[in-house]
């Protein structure tokens, strides 16, 4: 990370980027939009919108099967995007990059193709209490189909994983560890290096759900050494409907295809089918070429800014938001882990989170309220819902101050 002793230089650098996002310059209910729902979906810069438009207006045709010029252009664009994702993740080979619809589909692919054929009645899948439903339900489905058991590692009152308990739950019955890299409900950054080391010491592969990590810090699959890593384009300033499964090549080679159809075969007859090689084996049907191109453009954009600087700037926003919200009477922050990404979950005494979200919307401030698809986390804290402000590098301290003022005014309506 480049040390920026001069915070104002960093703030100045980041002040320029909001203008790259056309959607952010509008007013909502007559007030300038303050977009603090980036954890659900981040906005797209013009560079991404342009790349998708260029693809649609000069390159689009179906991929892989055509000899004509447009089909070759589309194939080059799609495969170029795969290579861009490979370099972004520092994966060893583009055979390790499978395009999916998003994080959810990538986890389901691993659940059905990796876990299901390997699991039996005494086997266990180890997850944590911090998971998004997308990293719970696919494992429950596989457990129900195979008789395997879902084991859940506990968290503490700060919303941090109890690493000692996690290690003690790893056993000879554990077949797979699946954990989030960053919790979407609380912002907790999990100790993924320790998790991977502990699991590998027992010969257990690890899937990391990186949906909330990829926008915030640089990643290196070879250094991280996990076996599967999954994320969604729309949280990384890219399009919806595109995501990535990174998988260690040796494991992907062993896994059967998940879905059947065009593109994932080498030959088909009524006697039998020969499957295609990696990565195509896992990409049945016409893929989302335009989405892949948009994702590659988003990666280029984020890389130009620099993820090290993004991480530093966003940490500054997080500290500011934590202080600003803590200073508002009646506000309690849920999730106080020592290591957090730039989001704050909170509740306000006497104000239901949904009411708070609706009132803030009148001020042009977009936050998310609800269970954040992480109902076990809400249950742990005895809450039906929280309000969540999640920050991107285009947000500012002034916007956070507006949020704090609006929260204080909303509370005043209820006391
Ligand atoms: N995991 C985490 C940690 C998430 O935050 C999300 C999105 N909220 C998902 C999985 C699911 O992502 P998607 O809906 O893009 O498949």
Tab-separated table of C-alpha atoms and ligand atoms in Angstrom:
chain	number	residue	atom	x	y	z
A	1	UNK	CA	0.000	0.000	0.000
A	2	UNK	CA	1.307	3.485	-0.829
A	3	UNK	CA	1.445	5.370	2.471
A	4	UNK	CA	-0.540	8.598	2.116
A	5	UNK	CA	0.487	10.603	5.145
A	6	UNK	CA	-1.303	13.484	3.561
A	7	UNK	CA	-4.991	12.619	3.952
A	8	UNK	CA	-6.065	15.683	2.034
A	9	UNK	CA	-4.049	14.557	-1.009
A	10	UNK	CA	-5.893	11.252	-0.895
A	11	UNK	CA	-9.267	12.989	-0.502
A	12	UNK	CA	-8.376	15.268	-3.439
A	13	UNK	CA	-7.458	12.283	-5.606
A	14	UNK	CA	-10.773	10.591	-4.845
A	15	UNK	CA	-12.930	13.706	-5.233
A	16	UNK	CA	-12.489	13.476	-9.023
A	17	UNK	CA	-14.093	10.038	-9.531
A	18	UNK	CA	-17.746	10.766	-8.767
A	19	UNK	CA	-17.989	12.603	-12.101
A	20	UNK	CA	-17.224	9.307	-13.888
A	21	UNK	CA	-20.559	7.886	-12.656
A	22	UNK	CA	-23.437	9.580	-14.506
A	23	UNK	CA	-26.128	8.117	-12.236
A	24	UNK	CA	-24.664	9.872	-9.197
A	25	UNK	CA	-25.248	13.397	-10.486
A	26	UNK	CA	-29.045	13.266	-10.201
A	27	UNK	CA	-31.382	14.513	-7.508
A	28	UNK	CA	-33.813	12.269	-5.609
A	29	UNK	CA	-36.892	13.980	-4.116
A	30	UNK	CA	-35.201	17.241	-5.046
A	31	UNK	CA	-32.015	16.483	-3.069
A	32	UNK	CA	-28.604	15.515	-4.469
A	33	UNK	CA	-28.315	11.730	-4.412
A	34	UNK	CA	-26.117	10.310	-1.645
A	35	UNK	CA	-25.626	6.693	-2.656
A	36	UNK	CA	-24.633	4.531	0.312
A	37	UNK	CA	-25.905	1.141	-0.865
A	38	UNK	CA	-22.759	0.012	-2.633
A	39	UNK	CA	-22.626	-3.304	-0.777
A	40	UNK	CA	-25.830	-4.338	-2.545
A	41	UNK	CA	-24.826	-2.990	-5.970
A	42	UNK	CA	-22.163	-0.441	-6.792
A	43	UNK	CA	-22.747	2.047	-9.616
A	44	UNK	CA	-21.105	1.834	-13.040
A	45	UNK	CA	-18.632	4.380	-14.386
A	46	UNK	CA	-18.947	5.683	-17.949
A	47	UNK	CA	-15.955	3.492	-18.888
A	48	UNK	CA	-18.046	0.372	-18.197
A	49	UNK	CA	-21.163	1.721	-19.928
A	50	UNK	CA	-19.032	2.691	-22.966
A	51	UNK	CA	-17.333	-0.713	-23.134
A	52	UNK	CA	-20.679	-2.514	-23.139
A	53	UNK	CA	-22.017	-0.138	-25.772
A	54	UNK	CA	-18.909	-0.599	-27.960
A	55	UNK	CA	-19.364	-4.345	-27.696
A	56	UNK	CA	-23.059	-4.105	-28.659
A	57	UNK	CA	-22.504	-1.685	-31.539
A	58	UNK	CA	-19.411	-3.221	-33.141
A	59	UNK	CA	-18.611	-6.706	-31.876
A	60	UNK	CA	-21.687	-8.674	-30.918
A	61	UNK	CA	-22.462	-12.115	-32.333
A	62	UNK	CA	-22.524	-15.539	-30.726
A	63	UNK	CA	-19.143	-16.704	-29.417
A	64	UNK	CA	-16.940	-19.736	-30.063
A	65	UNK	CA	-18.880	-21.267	-32.920
A	66	UNK	CA	-18.629	-18.811	-35.772
A	67	UNK	CA	-16.089	-18.279	-38.530
A	68	UNK	CA	-17.413	-14.860	-39.480
A	69	UNK	CA	-15.727	-11.660	-38.358
A	70	UNK	CA	-18.259	-10.557	-35.748
A	71	UNK	CA	-18.279	-13.956	-34.071
A	72	UNK	CA	-14.506	-13.831	-33.890
A	73	UNK	CA	-14.605	-10.305	-32.468
A	74	UNK	CA	-17.143	-11.386	-29.855
A	75	UNK	CA	-15.032	-14.417	-28.972
A	76	UNK	CA	-11.897	-12.283	-28.681
A	77	UNK	CA	-13.729	-9.784	-26.466
A	78	UNK	CA	-15.151	-12.527	-24.233
A	79	UNK	CA	-11.910	-14.470	-23.932
A	80	UNK	CA	-10.007	-11.201	-23.469
A	81	UNK	CA	-12.276	-10.474	-20.519
A	82	UNK	CA	-11.470	-13.883	-19.041
A	83	UNK	CA	-7.757	-13.129	-19.325
A	84	UNK	CA	-8.355	-9.733	-17.675
A	85	UNK	CA	-10.054	-11.443	-14.724
A	86	UNK	CA	-7.167	-13.928	-14.537
A	87	UNK	CA	-4.583	-11.173	-14.308
A	88	UNK	CA	-6.713	-9.226	-11.797
A	89	UNK	CA	-6.824	-12.261	-9.503
A	90	UNK	CA	-3.306	-13.413	-10.377
A	91	UNK	CA	-4.661	-16.885	-11.109
A	92	UNK	CA	-2.197	-19.254	-12.739
A	93	UNK	CA	-4.303	-19.989	-15.797
A	94	UNK	CA	-7.392	-18.653	-17.547
A	95	UNK	CA	-8.681	-22.258	-17.339
A	96	UNK	CA	-9.296	-21.401	-13.682
A	97	UNK	CA	-11.712	-18.572	-14.495
A	98	UNK	CA	-15.332	-19.634	-15.037
A	99	UNK	CA	-17.885	-16.965	-15.853
A	100	UNK	CA	-21.168	-17.331	-13.979
A	101	UNK	CA	-24.225	-15.139	-13.403
A	102	UNK	CA	-22.776	-14.038	-10.083
A	103	UNK	CA	-21.619	-15.167	-6.662
A	104	UNK	CA	-24.789	-17.157	-6.031
A	105	UNK	CA	-24.483	-19.217	-9.189
A	106	UNK	CA	-20.760	-19.797	-8.589
A	107	UNK	CA	-21.423	-21.205	-5.103
A	108	UNK	CA	-24.229	-23.412	-6.412
A	109	UNK	CA	-21.869	-24.705	-9.104
A	110	UNK	CA	-19.299	-25.757	-6.485
A	111	UNK	CA	-22.016	-27.200	-4.246
A	112	UNK	CA	-23.474	-29.347	-7.022
A	113	UNK	CA	-20.338	-30.258	-8.951
A	114	UNK	CA	-17.635	-30.424	-6.279
A	115	UNK	CA	-19.450	-31.195	-3.028
A	116	UNK	CA	-22.448	-33.296	-3.974
A	117	UNK	CA	-20.590	-36.221	-5.585
A	118	UNK	CA	-18.104	-36.338	-2.696
A	119	UNK	CA	-20.429	-36.145	0.309
A	120	UNK	CA	-21.965	-38.932	2.339
A	121	UNK	CA	-23.882	-39.232	5.612
A	122	UNK	CA	-20.945	-38.719	7.999
A	123	UNK	CA	-19.394	-35.830	6.125
A	124	UNK	CA	-19.439	-32.185	7.131
A	125	UNK	CA	-19.329	-28.797	5.434
A	126	UNK	CA	-17.956	-26.087	7.709
A	127	UNK	CA	-19.254	-22.522	7.313
A	128	UNK	CA	-19.434	-19.557	9.711
A	129	UNK	CA	-22.230	-17.667	11.423
A	130	UNK	CA	-21.460	-14.647	9.221
A	131	UNK	CA	-22.579	-16.074	5.896
A	132	UNK	CA	-24.913	-14.551	3.333
A	133	UNK	CA	-27.785	-16.894	2.468
A	134	UNK	CA	-25.982	-17.606	-0.829
A	135	UNK	CA	-23.273	-19.336	1.204
A	136	UNK	CA	-25.722	-21.248	3.416
A	137	UNK	CA	-28.643	-22.494	1.347
A	138	UNK	CA	-26.675	-24.256	-1.453
A	139	UNK	CA	-24.851	-26.262	1.254
A	140	UNK	CA	-28.121	-27.064	3.016
A	141	UNK	CA	-29.494	-28.361	-0.288
A	142	UNK	CA	-26.436	-30.543	-0.844
A	143	UNK	CA	-26.555	-31.737	2.767
A	144	UNK	CA	-30.207	-32.686	2.372
A	145	UNK	CA	-29.424	-34.634	-0.802
A	146	UNK	CA	-26.434	-36.513	0.625
A	147	UNK	CA	-27.081	-36.818	4.362
A	148	UNK	CA	-24.041	-34.633	5.105
A	149	UNK	CA	-24.132	-32.107	7.946
A	150	UNK	CA	-23.697	-28.342	7.921
A	151	UNK	CA	-21.455	-27.213	10.784
A	152	UNK	CA	-21.387	-23.523	11.748
A	153	UNK	CA	-18.414	-21.819	13.408
A	154	UNK	CA	-19.508	-19.225	16.006
A	155	UNK	CA	-18.837	-15.492	16.210
A	156	UNK	CA	-18.351	-13.140	19.154
A	157	UNK	CA	-20.289	-10.010	20.172
A	158	UNK	CA	-18.083	-7.844	17.939
A	159	UNK	CA	-19.148	-9.957	14.967
A	160	UNK	CA	-15.723	-11.584	14.587
A	161	UNK	CA	-15.195	-15.228	13.798
A	162	UNK	CA	-14.110	-17.276	16.817
A	163	UNK	CA	-11.028	-18.679	15.104
A	164	UNK	CA	-10.196	-21.131	17.895
A	165	UNK	CA	-13.712	-22.562	17.724
A	166	UNK	CA	-13.478	-22.688	13.936
A	167	UNK	CA	-10.256	-24.693	14.173
A	168	UNK	CA	-11.743	-27.055	16.738
A	169	UNK	CA	-14.706	-27.720	14.408
A	170	UNK	CA	-12.379	-28.781	11.588
A	171	UNK	CA	-12.273	-32.549	11.770
A	172	UNK	CA	-11.589	-35.662	9.759
A	173	UNK	CA	-15.259	-35.478	8.721
A	174	UNK	CA	-14.891	-31.983	7.191
A	175	UNK	CA	-14.976	-32.177	3.400
A	176	UNK	CA	-15.127	-28.472	2.576
A	177	UNK	CA	-14.842	-25.096	4.294
A	178	UNK	CA	-16.971	-22.302	2.802
A	179	UNK	CA	-16.697	-18.838	4.337
A	180	UNK	CA	-17.164	-15.230	3.406
A	181	UNK	CA	-14.061	-13.081	2.976
A	182	UNK	CA	-15.998	-10.019	4.173
A	183	UNK	CA	-19.396	-10.158	5.894
A	184	UNK	CA	-22.040	-8.222	3.976
A	185	UNK	CA	-24.160	-7.700	7.089
A	186	UNK	CA	-21.451	-6.389	9.450
A	187	UNK	CA	-18.388	-5.575	7.356
A	188	UNK	CA	-16.157	-7.988	9.299
A	189	UNK	CA	-13.043	-9.045	7.385
A	190	UNK	CA	-12.483	-12.716	8.146
A	191	UNK	CA	-8.980	-14.083	8.844
A	192	UNK	CA	-8.967	-15.946	5.550
A	193	UNK	CA	-5.237	-16.745	5.511
A	194	UNK	CA	-5.495	-18.490	8.897
A	195	UNK	CA	-8.687	-20.236	7.746
A	196	UNK	CA	-7.010	-21.531	4.577
A	197	UNK	CA	-3.871	-22.634	6.462
A	198	UNK	CA	-5.880	-24.463	9.145
A	199	UNK	CA	-8.109	-26.196	6.593
A	200	UNK	CA	-5.229	-27.170	4.329
A	201	UNK	CA	-3.314	-28.593	7.296
A	202	UNK	CA	-6.166	-31.125	7.457
A	203	UNK	CA	-6.342	-31.545	3.693
A	204	UNK	CA	-9.672	-29.689	3.452
A	205	UNK	CA	-10.307	-27.359	0.492
A	206	UNK	CA	-11.653	-23.841	1.045
A	207	UNK	CA	-14.195	-21.752	-0.857
A	208	UNK	CA	-14.113	-18.016	-0.157
A	209	UNK	CA	-17.135	-15.848	-0.895
A	210	UNK	CA	-15.450	-12.645	-2.047
A	211	UNK	CA	-18.602	-10.721	-3.047
A	212	UNK	CA	-17.867	-7.994	-0.458
A	213	UNK	CA	-14.070	-8.196	-0.608
A	214	UNK	CA	-13.247	-7.773	-4.293
A	215	UNK	CA	-14.298	-4.078	-4.490
A	216	UNK	CA	-12.188	-3.142	-1.464
A	217	UNK	CA	-8.760	-4.730	-1.647
A	218	UNK	CA	-6.312	-6.301	-4.069
A	219	UNK	CA	-6.345	-10.086	-4.332
A	220	UNK	CA	-3.822	-12.683	-5.374
A	221	UNK	CA	-5.134	-16.217	-5.724
A	222	UNK	CA	-1.662	-17.741	-5.659
A	223	UNK	CA	-0.775	-15.949	-2.437
A	224	UNK	CA	-4.205	-16.514	-0.836
A	225	UNK	CA	-3.973	-20.195	-1.789
A	226	UNK	CA	-7.720	-20.864	-1.485
A	227	UNK	CA	-9.298	-23.518	-3.699
A	228	UNK	CA	-12.362	-21.601	-4.873
A	229	UNK	CA	-13.041	-17.856	-4.870
A	230	UNK	CA	-16.318	-16.321	-6.042
A	231	UNK	CA	-17.581	-12.798	-6.702
A	232	UNK	CA	-20.148	-10.728	-8.635
A	233	UNK	CA	-19.487	-8.053	-11.268
A	234	UNK	CA	-22.183	-5.679	-10.021
A	235	UNK	CA	-20.483	-5.093	-6.679
A	236	UNK	CA	-17.229	-4.239	-8.486
A	237	UNK	CA	-18.671	-1.323	-10.515
A	238	UNK	CA	-19.537	-3.740	-13.334
A	239	UNK	CA	-22.741	-5.116	-14.851
A	240	UNK	CA	-25.281	-7.447	-13.272
A	241	UNK	CA	-25.659	-10.995	-14.551
A	242	UNK	CA	-21.919	-11.659	-14.624
A	243	UNK	CA	-19.730	-13.146	-11.925
A	244	UNK	CA	-16.703	-15.316	-11.498
A	245	UNK	CA	-15.778	-18.667	-10.088
A	246	UNK	CA	-12.042	-19.021	-9.641
A	247	UNK	CA	-11.140	-22.673	-9.032
A	248	UNK	CA	-7.846	-24.442	-8.652
A	249	UNK	CA	-7.318	-26.143	-12.019
A	250	UNK	CA	-6.679	-29.633	-10.619
A	251	UNK	CA	-10.009	-29.529	-8.736
A	252	UNK	CA	-11.975	-28.118	-11.674
A	253	UNK	CA	-10.511	-30.874	-13.876
A	254	UNK	CA	-11.873	-33.536	-11.512
A	255	UNK	CA	-15.337	-31.974	-11.296
A	256	UNK	CA	-18.165	-33.053	-13.603
A	257	UNK	CA	-20.075	-30.409	-15.590
A	258	UNK	CA	-22.943	-28.881	-13.659
A	259	UNK	CA	-25.279	-27.874	-16.472
A	260	UNK	CA	-25.487	-29.510	-19.901
A	261	UNK	CA	-25.983	-27.811	-23.237
A	262	UNK	CA	-24.175	-26.062	-26.048
A	263	UNK	CA	-20.543	-24.966	-25.725
A	264	UNK	CA	-19.724	-27.372	-22.871
A	265	UNK	CA	-19.327	-30.353	-25.226
A	266	UNK	CA	-16.749	-31.542	-27.743
A	267	UNK	CA	-19.066	-34.062	-29.412
A	268	UNK	CA	-22.583	-35.315	-28.876
A	269	UNK	CA	-24.307	-38.427	-30.155
A	270	UNK	CA	-27.262	-40.339	-28.767
A	271	UNK	CA	-24.760	-42.910	-27.504
A	272	UNK	CA	-22.947	-40.363	-25.388
A	273	UNK	CA	-21.262	-36.997	-25.060
A	274	UNK	CA	-17.648	-35.911	-24.681
A	275	UNK	CA	-17.333	-32.837	-22.512
A	276	UNK	CA	-15.353	-29.794	-23.464
A	277	UNK	CA	-12.144	-28.779	-21.702
A	278	UNK	CA	-11.790	-26.074	-19.045
A	279	UNK	CA	-13.148	-23.483	-18.699
A	280	UNK	CA	-15.912	-24.213	-21.254
A	281	UNK	CA	-16.988	-27.420	-19.485
A	282	UNK	CA	-18.739	-25.199	-16.913
A	283	UNK	CA	-20.238	-22.647	-19.288
A	284	UNK	CA	-23.224	-24.342	-20.919
A	285	UNK	CA	-25.208	-22.193	-23.338
A	286	UNK	CA	-24.561	-18.727	-24.711
A	287	UNK	CA	-22.712	-16.765	-22.030
A	288	UNK	CA	-23.115	-13.120	-21.021
A	289	UNK	CA	-20.482	-11.672	-23.373
A	290	UNK	CA	-21.530	-8.089	-22.895
A	291	UNK	CA	-21.397	-8.544	-19.119
A	292	UNK	CA	-17.926	-10.063	-19.291
A	293	UNK	CA	-16.710	-7.135	-21.400
A	294	UNK	CA	-18.244	-4.708	-18.897
A	295	UNK	CA	-16.622	-6.538	-16.003
A	296	UNK	CA	-13.210	-6.356	-17.692
A	297	UNK	CA	-13.719	-2.606	-18.167
A	298	UNK	CA	-14.664	-2.251	-14.493
A	299	UNK	CA	-11.481	-4.089	-13.501
A	300	UNK	CA	-9.428	-1.797	-15.757
A	301	UNK	CA	-11.091	1.227	-14.181
A	302	UNK	CA	-10.524	0.091	-10.598
A	303	UNK	CA	-6.945	-0.927	-11.364
A	304	UNK	CA	-6.224	2.505	-12.851
A	305	UNK	CA	-7.293	4.104	-9.555
A	306	UNK	CA	-5.397	1.476	-7.568
A	307	UNK	CA	-6.922	-0.887	-5.040
A	308	UNK	CA	-4.279	-0.027	-2.444
A	309	UNK	CA	-5.351	3.633	-2.536
A	310	UNK	CA	-9.025	2.617	-2.598
A	311	UNK	CA	-8.501	0.521	0.541
A	312	UNK	CA	-6.755	3.393	2.326
A	313	UNK	CA	-9.344	5.981	1.326
A	314	UNK	CA	-12.280	3.746	2.254
A	315	UNK	CA	-10.763	2.957	5.652
A	316	UNK	CA	-10.721	6.681	6.271
A	317	UNK	CA	-14.415	6.855	5.336
A	318	UNK	CA	-15.141	3.928	7.652
A	319	UNK	CA	-13.432	5.589	10.636
A	320	UNK	CA	-15.258	8.848	9.899
A	321	UNK	CA	-18.631	7.091	9.593
A	322	UNK	CA	-18.074	5.111	12.777
A	323	UNK	CA	-17.375	8.314	14.722
A	324	UNK	CA	-20.154	10.312	13.080
A	325	UNK	CA	-22.823	7.683	13.698
A	326	UNK	CA	-21.635	6.834	17.206
A	327	UNK	CA	-22.016	10.523	18.065
A	328	UNK	CA	-25.746	10.425	17.207
A	329	UNK	CA	-27.848	9.779	20.311
A	330	UNK	CA	-29.656	6.445	20.175
A	331	UNK	CA	-27.450	4.911	17.475
A	332	UNK	CA	-25.824	1.539	18.122
A	333	UNK	CA	-23.375	0.084	15.631
A	334	UNK	CA	-23.800	-3.639	15.044
A	335	UNK	CA	-20.500	-5.269	14.142
A	336	UNK	CA	-17.458	-3.739	15.763
A	337	UNK	CA	-14.746	-6.080	14.489
A	338	UNK	CA	-11.150	-4.835	14.633
A	339	UNK	CA	-10.818	-5.505	10.905
A	340	UNK	CA	-13.731	-4.168	8.847
A	341	UNK	CA	-14.409	-3.206	5.252
A	342	UNK	CA	-16.132	0.097	4.555
A	343	UNK	CA	-19.661	-0.550	5.705
A	344	UNK	CA	-21.547	0.233	8.871
A	345	UNK	CA	-24.589	-1.650	10.121
A	346	UNK	CA	-26.547	0.127	12.827
A	347	UNK	CA	-29.819	0.411	14.691
A	348	UNK	CA	-31.493	3.515	16.055
A	349	UNK	CA	-33.363	3.409	19.334
A	350	UNK	CA	-37.103	3.608	18.747
A	351	UNK	CA	-36.878	3.788	14.942
A	352	UNK	CA	-37.499	0.703	12.821
A	353	UNK	CA	-34.770	0.360	10.170
A	354	UNK	CA	-37.373	0.323	7.377
A	355	UNK	CA	-38.857	3.610	8.611
A	356	UNK	CA	-35.357	5.054	8.823
A	357	UNK	CA	-34.587	3.968	5.244
A	358	UNK	CA	-37.806	5.535	3.967
A	359	UNK	CA	-37.191	8.814	5.810
A	360	UNK	CA	-33.586	9.007	4.597
A	361	UNK	CA	-34.734	8.414	1.025
A	362	UNK	CA	-36.725	11.654	1.297
A	363	UNK	CA	-33.374	13.356	1.899
A	364	UNK	CA	-31.901	11.691	-1.194
A	365	UNK	CA	-29.856	9.271	0.935
A	366	UNK	CA	-29.904	5.630	-0.209
A	367	UNK	CA	-29.098	3.055	2.457
A	368	UNK	CA	-30.169	-0.583	2.786
A	369	UNK	CA	-32.409	-1.827	5.567
A	370	UNK	CA	-33.452	-5.351	6.424
A	371	UNK	CA	-31.782	-8.652	7.232
A	372	UNK	CA	-29.261	-8.290	4.379
A	373	UNK	CA	-29.817	-11.938	3.362
A	374	UNK	CA	-28.006	-12.898	6.550
A	375	UNK	CA	-30.831	-13.870	8.916
A	376	UNK	CA	-28.576	-15.948	11.228
A	377	UNK	CA	-26.445	-12.837	11.874
A	378	UNK	CA	-29.591	-10.858	12.763
A	379	UNK	CA	-30.739	-13.701	15.052
A	380	UNK	CA	-27.345	-13.714	16.754
A	381	UNK	CA	-27.771	-10.055	17.703
A	382	UNK	CA	-31.471	-10.526	18.492
A	383	UNK	CA	-32.526	-8.065	15.785
A	384	UNK	CA	-35.049	-8.355	12.967
A	385	UNK	CA	-33.098	-5.932	10.803
A	386	UNK	CA	-30.424	-3.237	10.709
A	387	UNK	CA	-29.753	-0.153	8.624
A	388	UNK	CA	-26.600	-0.457	6.556
A	389	UNK	CA	-24.535	2.261	4.925
A	390	UNK	CA	-21.897	0.811	2.613
A	391	UNK	CA	-19.278	3.092	1.082
A	392	UNK	CA	-17.486	3.236	-2.247
A	393	UNK	CA	-14.488	5.351	-3.221
A	394	UNK	CA	-16.827	7.952	-4.789
A	395	UNK	CA	-18.383	8.704	-1.402
A	396	UNK	CA	-17.176	11.586	0.743
A	397	UNK	CA	-16.967	12.535	4.395
A	398	UNK	CA	-19.457	15.327	3.676
A	399	UNK	CA	-21.980	12.692	2.514
A	400	UNK	CA	-21.366	10.710	5.687
A	401	UNK	CA	-21.976	13.851	7.758
A	402	UNK	CA	-25.257	14.294	5.853
A	403	UNK	CA	-26.172	10.712	6.741
A	404	UNK	CA	-25.463	11.306	10.439
A	405	UNK	CA	-27.495	14.537	10.456
A	406	UNK	CA	-30.398	12.828	8.665
A	407	UNK	CA	-30.328	9.912	11.125
A	408	UNK	CA	-30.423	12.355	14.061
A	409	UNK	CA	-33.394	14.206	12.492
A	410	UNK	CA	-35.206	10.927	11.823
A	411	UNK	CA	-34.795	9.901	15.449
A	412	UNK	CA	-36.133	13.261	16.592
A	413	UNK	CA	-39.403	12.412	14.795
A	414	UNK	CA	-39.878	9.366	17.036
A	415	UNK	CA	-39.033	10.713	20.504
B	1	LIG	N1	-22.299	-13.246	-0.728
B	1	LIG	C1	-22.194	-12.029	-0.184
B	1	LIG	C2	-21.240	-11.827	0.956
B	1	LIG	C3	-22.945	-10.979	-0.688
B	1	LIG	O1	-22.843	-9.767	-0.149
B	1	LIG	C4	-23.828	-11.216	-1.770
B	1	LIG	C5	-24.698	-10.103	-2.330
B	1	LIG	N2	-25.389	-9.375	-1.376
B	1	LIG	C6	-23.890	-12.499	-2.299
B	1	LIG	C7	-23.116	-13.483	-1.760
B	1	LIG	C8	-24.776	-12.817	-3.460
B	1	LIG	O2	-24.355	-12.134	-4.587
B	1	LIG	P1	-25.228	-12.141	-5.932
B	1	LIG	O3	-26.609	-11.751	-5.520
B	1	LIG	O4	-24.555	-11.120	-6.798
B	1	LIG	O5	-25.146	-13.522	-6.486
